[in-house]
Amino acid sequence: MTPRKPSLDPPQDDFAVMTEALVDEAVRQSRIAPRGRMIAPLHRSLADPVHRMINAIQPGSYVRPHRHLDPPKPEAWIVLRGRLLFVTFHDDGAIDRHLVLAAQSERFGVDLVPGRYHTVAALAPDTVIYEVKSGPYEATTDKAFAPWAPEEGTTEAEAYLSRLLANCGQTSSVPAG
């Protein structure tokens, strides 16, 4: 069995149109993706100096806390659909700040300086964000994962996500059933 790609294909044209159809396809793919999320890149290449993407995330998808150090990269997120928990951490893993972002609400996005540990968690099905961060992408250096956070795909990760949600006043992002 061929593993599923973590993203849709990048655009081939000289400009990318953000459409409901594109968002709907990212959402559809996120529902069946093993990780519970799917990226629709808007940048043309991993070598691009700025990465822009639509990121569809389902409740229960674990994004391991990480930061961008090599090179330092700022990041920004705008919630287009649904609700998202955004969390930053101190270097020792203690929660620094957390807030709920929601589409068409008072708080719908955040811009983060480089070097801060952070994570996101979908609080509603079919949550979609527009994400921007500096490129280029190099798999070996893109993310410095938090040593105190469990690896993605482990049973410890599921328990960690549940504790994180509870500590941030959220009951669960894991869908019932």
GROMACS .gro file of C-alpha atoms in nm:
model
  177
    1MET     CA    1   0.000   0.000   0.000
    2THR     CA    2   0.135   0.341  -0.099
    3PRO     CA    3   0.144   0.586   0.192
    4ARG     CA    4  -0.072   0.894   0.151
    5LYS     CA    5   0.102   1.220   0.072
    6PRO     CA    6   0.098   1.483   0.351
    7SER     CA    7  -0.006   1.750   0.101
    8LEU     CA    8  -0.190   1.812  -0.219
    9ASP     CA    9   0.009   1.901  -0.530
   10PRO     CA   10   0.141   2.259  -0.550
   11PRO     CA   11  -0.004   2.495  -0.809
   12GLN     CA   12   0.155   2.498  -1.153
   13ASP     CA   13   0.026   2.836  -1.270
   14ASP     CA   14   0.197   3.169  -1.203
   15PHE     CA   15  -0.071   3.251  -0.948
   16ALA     CA   16  -0.282   3.032  -0.723
   17VAL     CA   17  -0.648   3.106  -0.674
   18MET     CA   18  -0.783   3.023  -0.330
   19THR     CA   19  -1.124   2.870  -0.388
   20GLU     CA   20  -1.390   2.694  -0.188
   21ALA     CA   21  -1.321   2.390  -0.408
   22LEU     CA   22  -0.955   2.388  -0.301
   23VAL     CA   23  -1.051   2.420   0.066
   24ASP     CA   24  -1.315   2.149   0.028
   25GLU     CA   25  -1.060   1.912  -0.128
   26ALA     CA   26  -0.811   1.973   0.154
   27VAL     CA   27  -1.089   1.907   0.407
   28ARG     CA   28  -1.195   1.589   0.226
   29GLN     CA   29  -0.838   1.462   0.222
   30SER     CA   30  -0.782   1.554   0.588
   31ARG     CA   31  -1.079   1.337   0.686
   32ILE     CA   32  -0.912   1.027   0.541
   33ALA     CA   33  -0.547   1.114   0.611
   34PRO     CA   34  -0.384   0.903   0.884
   35ARG     CA   35  -0.259   1.223   1.053
   36GLY     CA   36  -0.601   1.391   1.038
   37ARG     CA   37  -0.472   1.687   0.840
   38MET     CA   38  -0.387   1.790   0.486
   39ILE     CA   39  -0.193   2.080   0.339
   40ALA     CA   40  -0.280   2.246   0.009
   41PRO     CA   41   0.041   2.434  -0.075
   42LEU     CA   42   0.016   2.766  -0.252
   43HIS     CA   43   0.393   2.803  -0.294
   44ARG     CA   44   0.539   2.631  -0.599
   45SER     CA   45   0.844   2.465  -0.448
   46LEU     CA   46   0.991   2.361  -0.113
   47ALA     CA   47   1.279   2.595  -0.203
   48ASP     CA   48   1.051   2.902  -0.210
   49PRO     CA   49   1.154   3.170   0.041
   50VAL     CA   50   0.797   3.205   0.173
   51HIS     CA   51   0.560   2.911   0.220
   52ARG     CA   52   0.188   2.976   0.199
   53MET     CA   53  -0.066   2.699   0.249
   54ILE     CA   54  -0.416   2.597   0.332
   55ASN     CA   55  -0.405   2.351   0.622
   56ALA     CA   56  -0.717   2.143   0.696
   57ILE     CA   57  -0.709   1.983   1.042
   58GLN     CA   58  -0.949   1.743   1.208
   59PRO     CA   59  -1.007   1.713   1.583
   60GLY     CA   60  -0.766   1.462   1.735
   61SER     CA   61  -0.482   1.545   1.497
   62TYR     CA   62  -0.165   1.581   1.706
   63VAL     CA   63   0.083   1.846   1.599
   64ARG     CA   64   0.391   1.783   1.811
   65PRO     CA   65   0.506   2.102   1.981
   66HIS     CA   66   0.801   2.245   1.794
   67ARG     CA   67   0.986   2.563   1.708
   68HIS     CA   68   1.178   2.688   1.408
   69LEU     CA   69   1.542   2.766   1.485
   70ASP     CA   70   1.759   2.665   1.188
   71PRO     CA   71   1.707   2.910   1.036
   72PRO     CA   72   1.473   3.108   1.265
   73LYS     CA   73   1.131   3.133   1.098
   74PRO     CA   74   0.831   3.346   1.191
   75GLU     CA   75   0.489   3.193   1.130
   76ALA     CA   76   0.133   3.321   1.097
   77TRP     CA   77  -0.207   3.150   1.095
   78ILE     CA   78  -0.555   3.275   1.002
   79VAL     CA   79  -0.855   3.051   1.073
   80LEU     CA   80  -1.078   3.031   0.765
   81ARG     CA   81  -1.321   2.769   0.900
   82GLY     CA   82  -1.384   2.616   1.240
   83ARG     CA   83  -1.203   2.665   1.572
   84LEU     CA   84  -0.841   2.615   1.669
   85LEU     CA   85  -0.650   2.604   1.996
   86PHE     CA   86  -0.314   2.780   1.967
   87VAL     CA   87  -0.057   2.717   2.241
   88THR     CA   88   0.294   2.846   2.310
   89PHE     CA   89   0.529   2.691   2.565
   90HIS     CA   90   0.826   2.782   2.780
   91ASP     CA   91   1.144   2.588   2.704
   92ASP     CA   92   1.068   2.344   2.990
   93GLY     CA   93   0.727   2.251   2.843
   94ALA     CA   94   0.511   2.462   3.072
   95ILE     CA   95   0.227   2.636   2.889
   96ASP     CA   96   0.309   3.000   2.826
   97ARG     CA   97  -0.006   3.120   2.648
   98HIS     CA   98  -0.310   2.961   2.491
   99LEU     CA   99  -0.605   3.098   2.306
  100VAL     CA  100  -0.892   2.983   2.092
  101LEU     CA  101  -0.904   3.122   1.740
  102ALA     CA  102  -1.221   3.096   1.534
  103ALA     CA  103  -1.325   3.192   1.184
  104GLN     CA  104  -1.524   3.514   1.167
  105SER     CA  105  -1.468   3.594   1.534
  106GLU     CA  106  -1.286   3.860   1.734
  107ARG     CA  107  -0.972   3.640   1.748
  108PHE     CA  108  -0.914   3.465   1.416
  109GLY     CA  109  -0.538   3.458   1.371
  110VAL     CA  110  -0.195   3.490   1.525
  111ASP     CA  111   0.156   3.586   1.416
  112LEU     CA  112   0.446   3.426   1.604
  113VAL     CA  113   0.811   3.528   1.625
  114PRO     CA  114   1.076   3.263   1.552
  115GLY     CA  115   1.207   3.030   1.820
  116ARG     CA  116   0.893   2.983   2.032
  117TYR     CA  117   0.764   2.632   2.099
  118HIS     CA  118   0.407   2.607   1.974
  119THR     CA  119   0.131   2.374   1.864
  120VAL     CA  120  -0.224   2.388   1.733
  121ALA     CA  121  -0.525   2.161   1.782
  122ALA     CA  122  -0.853   2.163   1.591
  123LEU     CA  123  -1.153   2.215   1.818
  124ALA     CA  124  -1.414   2.166   1.546
  125PRO     CA  125  -1.439   1.924   1.254
  126ASP     CA  126  -1.304   2.053   0.923
  127THR     CA  127  -1.102   2.337   1.076
  128VAL     CA  128  -0.910   2.519   0.803
  129ILE     CA  129  -0.626   2.766   0.843
  130TYR     CA  130  -0.423   2.978   0.607
  131GLU     CA  131  -0.062   2.941   0.718
  132VAL     CA  132   0.247   3.138   0.620
  133LYS     CA  133   0.606   3.076   0.724
  134SER     CA  134   0.951   3.142   0.591
  135GLY     CA  135   1.108   2.887   0.360
  136PRO     CA  136   1.284   2.710   0.225
  137TYR     CA  137   1.177   2.376   0.367
  138GLU     CA  138   1.450   2.133   0.467
  139ALA     CA  139   1.310   1.824   0.642
  140THR     CA  140   1.611   1.773   0.869
  141THR     CA  141   1.611   2.128   1.010
  142ASP     CA  142   1.259   2.267   0.957
  143LYS     CA  143   1.128   2.180   1.303
  144ALA     CA  144   1.306   2.150   1.636
  145PHE     CA  145   1.065   1.921   1.818
  146ALA     CA  146   1.012   1.975   2.190
  147PRO     CA  147   1.201   1.703   2.377
  148TRP     CA  148   0.930   1.695   2.646
  149ALA     CA  149   0.649   1.623   2.394
  150PRO     CA  150   0.585   1.269   2.268
  151GLU     CA  151   0.643   1.174   1.907
  152GLU     CA  152   0.353   1.181   1.666
  153GLY     CA  153   0.176   0.849   1.614
  154THR     CA  154   0.238   0.714   1.965
  155THR     CA  155  -0.016   0.631   2.235
  156GLU     CA  156   0.166   0.882   2.454
  157ALA     CA  157   0.088   1.153   2.197
  158GLU     CA  158  -0.286   1.090   2.224
  159ALA     CA  159  -0.271   1.114   2.604
  160TYR     CA  160  -0.053   1.427   2.585
  161LEU     CA  161  -0.302   1.597   2.350
  162SER     CA  162  -0.589   1.515   2.588
  163ARG     CA  163  -0.398   1.660   2.886
  164LEU     CA  164  -0.301   1.969   2.687
  165LEU     CA  165  -0.661   2.033   2.589
  166ALA     CA  166  -0.778   1.987   2.949
  167ASN     CA  167  -0.504   2.219   3.079
  168CYS     CA  168  -0.623   2.482   2.831
  169GLY     CA  169  -0.987   2.448   2.937
  170GLN     CA  170  -1.097   2.239   2.639
  171THR     CA  171  -1.280   1.912   2.700
  172SER     CA  172  -1.155   1.727   2.392
  173SER     CA  173  -1.077   1.766   2.027
  174VAL     CA  174  -1.121   1.395   1.963
  175PRO     CA  175  -1.450   1.325   1.785
  176ALA     CA  176  -1.691   1.094   1.964
  177GLY     CA  177  -1.738   0.749   1.818
   0.00000   0.00000   0.00000
